[in-house]
Amino acid sequence: KAGVTQTPRYLIKTRGQQVTLSCSPISGHRSVSWYQQTPGQGLQFLFEYFSETQRNKGNFPGRFSGRQFSNSRSEMNVSTLELGDSALYLCASSHSRAAGTGELFFGEGSRLTVL
Amino acid sequence: AQSVTQPDIHITVSEGASLELRCNYSYGATPYLFWYVQSPGQGLQLLLKYFSGDTLVQGIKGFEAEFKRSQSSFNLRKPSVHWSDAAEYFCAVGPARGSQGNLIFGKGTKLSVKP
């Protein structure tokens, strides 16, 4: 069974640009969560989708958005990039109806550098 | 609100020595508890989880953790560390039973292994 696939793995953007990151969950998993990982703040929850609906959202500005498609693939978008958005963005899928109660399977992440 | 504290940012142990990584949580009820490991450049992998029942939980790679309600702790242990265990370890707590929340992660403990 293929794992969680995130694309692109690495990208460099400049301030003010926008970026879209993609995540393909494990087949059969309908829950997809996104986390931002930085050395200073650690892993911070961005949002979680289940069956195309956003169920939970973390404490991030509206520049951070996401969506989930009918095949459970998910994208997140960050608009008007700031230097502080440089981070590893991790996607995780789960077969549990409640993402926090079951095992999260993580992708390798998309490393975003904002110059 | 739930929170997770990992008091040790960085721990160094000798290969073959025992290991204990500390995790304390703040929560009003028995939470779902997890330990994840992240190798450099990789996503997170689940080591073990506690939902209920036996307070000593066995995981992969020879790790175990003990849930102690009286101390609000869920410490990770391994009797004999291998050089391949060098990685960053994250403790996480899930949502209240019956709710749809996300995992909240501690800031992580980086483990270095001396030969």
PDB file of C-alpha atoms in Angstrom:
ATOM      1  CA  LYS A   1       0.000   0.000   0.000  1.00  0.00           C
ATOM      2  CA  ALA A   2       1.457   3.341  -1.007  1.00  0.00           C
ATOM      3  CA  GLY A   3       2.095   5.817   1.796  1.00  0.00           C
ATOM      4  CA  VAL A   4       1.139   9.458   2.037  1.00  0.00           C
ATOM      5  CA  THR A   5       2.605  11.376  -0.878  1.00  0.00           C
ATOM      6  CA  GLN A   6       3.349  15.061  -0.710  1.00  0.00           C
ATOM      7  CA  THR A   7       4.411  17.259  -3.606  1.00  0.00           C
ATOM      8  CA  PRO A   8       6.541  19.164  -4.136  1.00  0.00           C
ATOM      9  CA  ARG A   9       9.166  18.058  -1.618  1.00  0.00           C
ATOM     10  CA  TYR A  10      11.112  21.292  -1.780  1.00  0.00           C
ATOM     11  CA  LEU A  11      10.265  24.729  -3.035  1.00  0.00           C
ATOM     12  CA  ILE A  12      11.579  28.249  -2.810  1.00  0.00           C
ATOM     13  CA  LYS A  13       9.346  31.292  -3.077  1.00  0.00           C
ATOM     14  CA  THR A  14       9.713  34.992  -2.506  1.00  0.00           C
ATOM     15  CA  ARG A  15       7.705  37.186  -0.175  1.00  0.00           C
ATOM     16  CA  GLY A  16       4.295  38.092  -1.504  1.00  0.00           C
ATOM     17  CA  GLN A  17       3.962  35.046  -3.724  1.00  0.00           C
ATOM     18  CA  GLN A  18       1.531  32.219  -3.110  1.00  0.00           C
ATOM     19  CA  VAL A  19       2.095  28.491  -2.944  1.00  0.00           C
ATOM     20  CA  THR A  20      -0.013  25.363  -3.285  1.00  0.00           C
ATOM     21  CA  LEU A  21       1.013  22.083  -1.694  1.00  0.00           C
ATOM     22  CA  SER A  22      -0.520  18.743  -2.536  1.00  0.00           C
ATOM     23  CA  CYS A  23      -1.149  15.629  -0.486  1.00  0.00           C
ATOM     24  CA  SER A  24      -2.350  12.202  -1.590  1.00  0.00           C
ATOM     25  CA  PRO A  25      -3.464  10.130   1.403  1.00  0.00           C
ATOM     26  CA  ILE A  26      -3.215   6.403   1.821  1.00  0.00           C
ATOM     27  CA  SER A  27      -5.869   4.662  -0.210  1.00  0.00           C
ATOM     28  CA  GLY A  28      -9.073   4.365   1.789  1.00  0.00           C
ATOM     29  CA  HIS A  29      -8.186   7.125   4.255  1.00  0.00           C
ATOM     30  CA  ARG A  30     -10.758   9.885   4.218  1.00  0.00           C
ATOM     31  CA  SER A  31      -9.223  12.145   6.857  1.00  0.00           C
ATOM     32  CA  VAL A  32      -6.349  14.440   5.950  1.00  0.00           C
ATOM     33  CA  SER A  33      -4.622  16.753   8.422  1.00  0.00           C
ATOM     34  CA  TRP A  34      -2.009  19.415   7.805  1.00  0.00           C
ATOM     35  CA  TYR A  35       0.691  20.537  10.207  1.00  0.00           C
ATOM     36  CA  GLN A  36       3.343  23.230  10.041  1.00  0.00           C
ATOM     37  CA  GLN A  37       6.690  22.304  11.590  1.00  0.00           C
ATOM     38  CA  THR A  38       9.289  24.919  12.513  1.00  0.00           C
ATOM     39  CA  PRO A  39      12.280  24.727  14.873  1.00  0.00           C
ATOM     40  CA  GLY A  40      10.829  27.368  17.185  1.00  0.00           C
ATOM     41  CA  GLN A  41       7.164  26.391  17.318  1.00  0.00           C
ATOM     42  CA  GLY A  42       7.349  22.662  16.681  1.00  0.00           C
ATOM     43  CA  LEU A  43       4.361  20.978  15.089  1.00  0.00           C
ATOM     44  CA  GLN A  44       1.333  23.208  14.828  1.00  0.00           C
ATOM     45  CA  PHE A  45      -2.022  22.036  13.548  1.00  0.00           C
ATOM     46  CA  LEU A  46      -3.320  23.839  10.478  1.00  0.00           C
ATOM     47  CA  PHE A  47      -6.557  22.071   9.515  1.00  0.00           C
ATOM     48  CA  GLU A  48      -8.208  18.723   9.034  1.00  0.00           C
ATOM     49  CA  TYR A  49     -10.533  17.549   6.300  1.00  0.00           C
ATOM     50  CA  PHE A  50     -12.871  14.601   6.216  1.00  0.00           C
ATOM     51  CA  SER A  51     -14.967  13.738   3.168  1.00  0.00           C
ATOM     52  CA  GLU A  52     -14.303  17.146   1.577  1.00  0.00           C
ATOM     53  CA  THR A  53     -15.374  19.063   4.700  1.00  0.00           C
ATOM     54  CA  GLN A  54     -13.081  21.025   6.951  1.00  0.00           C
ATOM     55  CA  ARG A  55     -13.719  19.667  10.428  1.00  0.00           C
ATOM     56  CA  ASN A  56     -11.098  21.484  12.439  1.00  0.00           C
ATOM     57  CA  LYS A  57      -8.909  24.510  11.967  1.00  0.00           C
ATOM     58  CA  GLY A  58      -5.881  25.672  13.897  1.00  0.00           C
ATOM     59  CA  ASN A  59      -4.944  29.178  14.869  1.00  0.00           C
ATOM     60  CA  PHE A  60      -3.474  30.402  11.603  1.00  0.00           C
ATOM     61  CA  PRO A  61      -4.338  33.527   9.600  1.00  0.00           C
ATOM     62  CA  GLY A  62      -6.725  33.392   6.682  1.00  0.00           C
ATOM     63  CA  ARG A  63      -3.782  33.347   4.267  1.00  0.00           C
ATOM     64  CA  PHE A  64      -3.644  29.632   4.991  1.00  0.00           C
ATOM     65  CA  SER A  65      -6.392  27.666   3.324  1.00  0.00           C
ATOM     66  CA  GLY A  66      -7.040  24.158   2.175  1.00  0.00           C
ATOM     67  CA  ARG A  67      -9.451  21.873   0.477  1.00  0.00           C
ATOM     68  CA  GLN A  68     -10.118  18.219  -0.088  1.00  0.00           C
ATOM     69  CA  PHE A  69     -11.315  16.582  -3.243  1.00  0.00           C
ATOM     70  CA  SER A  70     -13.733  13.721  -3.705  1.00  0.00           C
ATOM     71  CA  ASN A  71     -10.843  11.264  -4.058  1.00  0.00           C
ATOM     72  CA  SER A  72      -9.560  12.441  -0.618  1.00  0.00           C
ATOM     73  CA  ARG A  73      -6.544  14.187  -2.087  1.00  0.00           C
ATOM     74  CA  SER A  74      -5.933  17.497  -0.382  1.00  0.00           C
ATOM     75  CA  GLU A  75      -4.265  20.774  -1.177  1.00  0.00           C
ATOM     76  CA  MET A  76      -3.249  23.636   1.015  1.00  0.00           C
ATOM     77  CA  ASN A  77      -2.556  27.133  -0.173  1.00  0.00           C
ATOM     78  CA  VAL A  78      -0.644  29.955   1.417  1.00  0.00           C
ATOM     79  CA  SER A  79      -1.132  33.383  -0.106  1.00  0.00           C
ATOM     80  CA  THR A  80       0.981  36.521   0.309  1.00  0.00           C
ATOM     81  CA  LEU A  81       3.920  34.572   1.656  1.00  0.00           C
ATOM     82  CA  GLU A  82       5.929  35.952   4.566  1.00  0.00           C
ATOM     83  CA  LEU A  83       9.414  35.018   5.703  1.00  0.00           C
ATOM     84  CA  GLY A  84       7.908  33.342   8.761  1.00  0.00           C
ATOM     85  CA  ASP A  85       6.026  30.892   6.572  1.00  0.00           C
ATOM     86  CA  SER A  86       9.281  29.062   5.887  1.00  0.00           C
ATOM     87  CA  ALA A  87       8.669  25.630   7.354  1.00  0.00           C
ATOM     88  CA  LEU A  88       8.159  21.957   6.748  1.00  0.00           C
ATOM     89  CA  TYR A  89       4.511  21.342   5.931  1.00  0.00           C
ATOM     90  CA  LEU A  90       3.392  17.870   6.863  1.00  0.00           C
ATOM     91  CA  CYS A  91       0.308  16.091   5.679  1.00  0.00           C
ATOM     92  CA  ALA A  92      -1.120  13.121   7.533  1.00  0.00           C
ATOM     93  CA  SER A  93      -3.966  10.779   6.707  1.00  0.00           C
ATOM     94  CA  SER A  94      -6.052   8.615   8.977  1.00  0.00           C
ATOM     95  CA  HIS A  95      -8.694   5.946   8.554  1.00  0.00           C
ATOM     96  CA  SER A  96     -10.338   7.030  11.799  1.00  0.00           C
ATOM     97  CA  ARG A  97     -13.458   9.149  11.640  1.00  0.00           C
ATOM     98  CA  ALA A  98     -11.833  11.323  14.315  1.00  0.00           C
ATOM     99  CA  ALA A  99      -8.273  12.090  13.271  1.00  0.00           C
ATOM    100  CA  GLY A 100      -7.111  12.633  16.803  1.00  0.00           C
ATOM    101  CA  THR A 101      -8.166   9.231  18.008  1.00  0.00           C
ATOM    102  CA  GLY A 102      -6.329   7.036  15.595  1.00  0.00           C
ATOM    103  CA  GLU A 103      -2.956   6.665  14.022  1.00  0.00           C
ATOM    104  CA  LEU A 104      -1.854   9.462  11.755  1.00  0.00           C
ATOM    105  CA  PHE A 105       0.252   8.381   8.794  1.00  0.00           C
ATOM    106  CA  PHE A 106       2.559  11.195   7.780  1.00  0.00           C
ATOM    107  CA  GLY A 107       4.091  12.100   4.470  1.00  0.00           C
ATOM    108  CA  GLU A 108       7.689  13.252   4.216  1.00  0.00           C
ATOM    109  CA  GLY A 109       6.616  16.851   3.996  1.00  0.00           C
ATOM    110  CA  SER A 110       7.024  19.810   1.710  1.00  0.00           C
ATOM    111  CA  ARG A 111       9.841  22.102   2.732  1.00  0.00           C
ATOM    112  CA  LEU A 112       9.019  25.692   1.883  1.00  0.00           C
ATOM    113  CA  THR A 113      11.644  28.402   1.941  1.00  0.00           C
ATOM    114  CA  VAL A 114      10.501  32.004   1.601  1.00  0.00           C
ATOM    115  CA  LEU A 115      13.152  34.524   0.566  1.00  0.00           C
TER     116      LEU A 115
ATOM    117  CA  ALA B   1      -7.323  22.994  26.588  1.00  0.00           C
ATOM    118  CA  GLN B   2      -4.983  20.078  26.202  1.00  0.00           C
ATOM    119  CA  SER B   3      -1.245  20.651  26.225  1.00  0.00           C
ATOM    120  CA  VAL B   4       1.825  18.463  26.075  1.00  0.00           C
ATOM    121  CA  THR B   5       5.212  19.175  27.619  1.00  0.00           C
ATOM    122  CA  GLN B   6       8.433  17.435  26.787  1.00  0.00           C
ATOM    123  CA  PRO B   7      10.880  18.869  29.309  1.00  0.00           C
ATOM    124  CA  ASP B   8      14.041  17.683  27.583  1.00  0.00           C
ATOM    125  CA  ILE B   9      14.966  19.386  24.324  1.00  0.00           C
ATOM    126  CA  HIS B  10      18.052  17.257  23.678  1.00  0.00           C
ATOM    127  CA  ILE B  11      19.291  14.029  25.257  1.00  0.00           C
ATOM    128  CA  THR B  12      22.507  12.153  24.545  1.00  0.00           C
ATOM    129  CA  VAL B  13      22.917   8.517  25.550  1.00  0.00           C
ATOM    130  CA  SER B  14      25.553   5.904  24.836  1.00  0.00           C
ATOM    131  CA  GLU B  15      24.734   3.021  22.564  1.00  0.00           C
ATOM    132  CA  GLY B  16      23.506   0.121  24.655  1.00  0.00           C
ATOM    133  CA  ALA B  17      22.370   2.346  27.518  1.00  0.00           C
ATOM    134  CA  SER B  18      18.768   2.634  28.608  1.00  0.00           C
ATOM    135  CA  LEU B  19      16.592   5.541  27.588  1.00  0.00           C
ATOM    136  CA  GLU B  20      13.664   7.387  29.099  1.00  0.00           C
ATOM    137  CA  LEU B  21      12.032  10.355  27.380  1.00  0.00           C
ATOM    138  CA  ARG B  22       9.612  12.350  29.470  1.00  0.00           C
ATOM    139  CA  CYS B  23       6.163  13.549  28.472  1.00  0.00           C
ATOM    140  CA  ASN B  24       3.623  15.344  30.634  1.00  0.00           C
ATOM    141  CA  TYR B  25       0.156  16.309  29.525  1.00  0.00           C
ATOM    142  CA  SER B  26      -2.466  18.672  30.795  1.00  0.00           C
ATOM    143  CA  TYR B  27      -5.939  17.240  30.423  1.00  0.00           C
ATOM    144  CA  GLY B  28      -9.062  16.780  32.468  1.00  0.00           C
ATOM    145  CA  ALA B  29      -9.762  13.206  31.529  1.00  0.00           C
ATOM    146  CA  THR B  30      -7.914  10.184  30.227  1.00  0.00           C
ATOM    147  CA  PRO B  31      -6.621  11.256  26.856  1.00  0.00           C
ATOM    148  CA  TYR B  32      -5.486   9.398  23.806  1.00  0.00           C
ATOM    149  CA  LEU B  33      -1.676   9.449  23.983  1.00  0.00           C
ATOM    150  CA  PHE B  34       0.875   8.841  21.265  1.00  0.00           C
ATOM    151  CA  TRP B  35       4.612   8.759  20.691  1.00  0.00           C
ATOM    152  CA  TYR B  36       5.984   9.503  17.224  1.00  0.00           C
ATOM    153  CA  VAL B  37       9.533   9.451  15.887  1.00  0.00           C
ATOM    154  CA  GLN B  38      10.973  11.614  13.128  1.00  0.00           C
ATOM    155  CA  SER B  39      14.250  10.790  11.429  1.00  0.00           C
ATOM    156  CA  PRO B  40      16.084  13.611   9.634  1.00  0.00           C
ATOM    157  CA  GLY B  41      14.329  14.649   6.455  1.00  0.00           C
ATOM    158  CA  GLN B  42      11.418  12.311   7.098  1.00  0.00           C
ATOM    159  CA  GLY B  43       7.848  12.502   8.218  1.00  0.00           C
ATOM    160  CA  LEU B  44       6.655  11.174  11.562  1.00  0.00           C
ATOM    161  CA  GLN B  45       6.158   7.501  12.322  1.00  0.00           C
ATOM    162  CA  LEU B  46       3.965   6.165  15.109  1.00  0.00           C
ATOM    163  CA  LEU B  47       5.886   4.259  17.800  1.00  0.00           C
ATOM    164  CA  LEU B  48       2.999   3.444  20.100  1.00  0.00           C
ATOM    165  CA  LYS B  49      -0.342   4.671  21.397  1.00  0.00           C
ATOM    166  CA  TYR B  50      -2.434   4.471  24.549  1.00  0.00           C
ATOM    167  CA  PHE B  51      -6.200   4.529  24.452  1.00  0.00           C
ATOM    168  CA  SER B  52      -7.263   2.583  27.540  1.00  0.00           C
ATOM    169  CA  GLY B  53      -6.574  -0.584  29.496  1.00  0.00           C
ATOM    170  CA  ASP B  54      -3.083  -1.754  30.387  1.00  0.00           C
ATOM    171  CA  THR B  55      -1.017   1.271  31.322  1.00  0.00           C
ATOM    172  CA  LEU B  56       2.200  -0.240  29.924  1.00  0.00           C
ATOM    173  CA  VAL B  57       2.114  -0.067  26.162  1.00  0.00           C
ATOM    174  CA  GLN B  58       4.477  -1.872  23.821  1.00  0.00           C
ATOM    175  CA  GLY B  59       5.452  -0.322  20.533  1.00  0.00           C
ATOM    176  CA  ILE B  60       7.660  -0.887  17.550  1.00  0.00           C
ATOM    177  CA  LYS B  61      11.467  -0.962  17.563  1.00  0.00           C
ATOM    178  CA  GLY B  62      11.585  -2.175  21.167  1.00  0.00           C
ATOM    179  CA  PHE B  63      10.008   0.932  22.693  1.00  0.00           C
ATOM    180  CA  GLU B  64       7.458   0.975  25.481  1.00  0.00           C
ATOM    181  CA  ALA B  65       5.633   3.693  27.369  1.00  0.00           C
ATOM    182  CA  GLU B  66       3.827   3.822  30.671  1.00  0.00           C
ATOM    183  CA  PHE B  67       0.730   5.902  31.338  1.00  0.00           C
ATOM    184  CA  LYS B  68       0.648   7.260  34.879  1.00  0.00           C
ATOM    185  CA  ARG B  69      -2.564   9.117  35.555  1.00  0.00           C
ATOM    186  CA  SER B  70      -1.431  10.364  38.968  1.00  0.00           C
ATOM    187  CA  GLN B  71       1.588  12.067  37.396  1.00  0.00           C
ATOM    188  CA  SER B  72      -0.081  13.038  34.095  1.00  0.00           C
ATOM    189  CA  SER B  73       2.840  11.395  32.376  1.00  0.00           C
ATOM    190  CA  PHE B  74       3.419   9.098  29.435  1.00  0.00           C
ATOM    191  CA  ASN B  75       7.163   8.462  29.400  1.00  0.00           C
ATOM    192  CA  LEU B  76       8.843   6.547  26.601  1.00  0.00           C
ATOM    193  CA  ARG B  77      11.459   3.927  27.451  1.00  0.00           C
ATOM    194  CA  LYS B  78      13.855   1.587  25.734  1.00  0.00           C
ATOM    195  CA  PRO B  79      16.164  -0.775  27.630  1.00  0.00           C
ATOM    196  CA  SER B  80      19.063  -0.651  25.165  1.00  0.00           C
ATOM    197  CA  VAL B  81      19.504   2.123  22.635  1.00  0.00           C
ATOM    198  CA  HIS B  82      20.863   1.489  19.130  1.00  0.00           C
ATOM    199  CA  TRP B  83      22.659   4.057  17.007  1.00  0.00           C
ATOM    200  CA  SER B  84      19.719   3.955  14.578  1.00  0.00           C
ATOM    201  CA  ASP B  85      17.451   5.331  17.327  1.00  0.00           C
ATOM    202  CA  ALA B  86      19.010   8.781  16.909  1.00  0.00           C
ATOM    203  CA  ALA B  87      16.050  10.928  15.858  1.00  0.00           C
ATOM    204  CA  GLU B  88      13.532  13.378  17.235  1.00  0.00           C
ATOM    205  CA  TYR B  89      10.711  12.032  19.378  1.00  0.00           C
ATOM    206  CA  PHE B  90       7.328  13.647  19.783  1.00  0.00           C
ATOM    207  CA  CYS B  91       4.662  12.996  22.367  1.00  0.00           C
ATOM    208  CA  ALA B  92       1.102  13.851  21.353  1.00  0.00           C
ATOM    209  CA  VAL B  93      -2.316  13.982  22.961  1.00  0.00           C
ATOM    210  CA  GLY B  94      -5.617  13.446  21.212  1.00  0.00           C
ATOM    211  CA  PRO B  95      -8.993  15.114  21.770  1.00  0.00           C
ATOM    212  CA  ALA B  96     -11.600  14.475  24.418  1.00  0.00           C
ATOM    213  CA  ARG B  97     -13.362  11.146  24.087  1.00  0.00           C
ATOM    214  CA  GLY B  98     -16.195  11.412  21.620  1.00  0.00           C
ATOM    215  CA  SER B  99     -15.006  14.654  20.045  1.00  0.00           C
ATOM    216  CA  GLN B 100     -13.453  15.305  16.680  1.00  0.00           C
ATOM    217  CA  GLY B 101     -10.318  17.206  17.603  1.00  0.00           C
ATOM    218  CA  ASN B 102      -6.798  16.931  16.319  1.00  0.00           C
ATOM    219  CA  LEU B 103      -3.527  15.740  17.830  1.00  0.00           C
ATOM    220  CA  ILE B 104      -1.523  18.250  19.834  1.00  0.00           C
ATOM    221  CA  PHE B 105       2.202  17.619  19.800  1.00  0.00           C
ATOM    222  CA  GLY B 106       4.930  18.417  22.274  1.00  0.00           C
ATOM    223  CA  LYS B 107       7.955  20.368  21.076  1.00  0.00           C
ATOM    224  CA  GLY B 108       9.986  17.187  20.731  1.00  0.00           C
ATOM    225  CA  THR B 109      13.110  15.669  22.240  1.00  0.00           C
ATOM    226  CA  LYS B 110      16.121  15.182  20.025  1.00  0.00           C
ATOM    227  CA  LEU B 111      18.010  12.004  20.829  1.00  0.00           C
ATOM    228  CA  SER B 112      21.707  11.661  20.028  1.00  0.00           C
ATOM    229  CA  VAL B 113      23.466   8.326  20.455  1.00  0.00           C
ATOM    230  CA  LYS B 114      27.159   8.111  21.306  1.00  0.00           C
ATOM    231  CA  PRO B 115      29.088   5.111  19.979  1.00  0.00           C
TER     232      PRO B 115
END
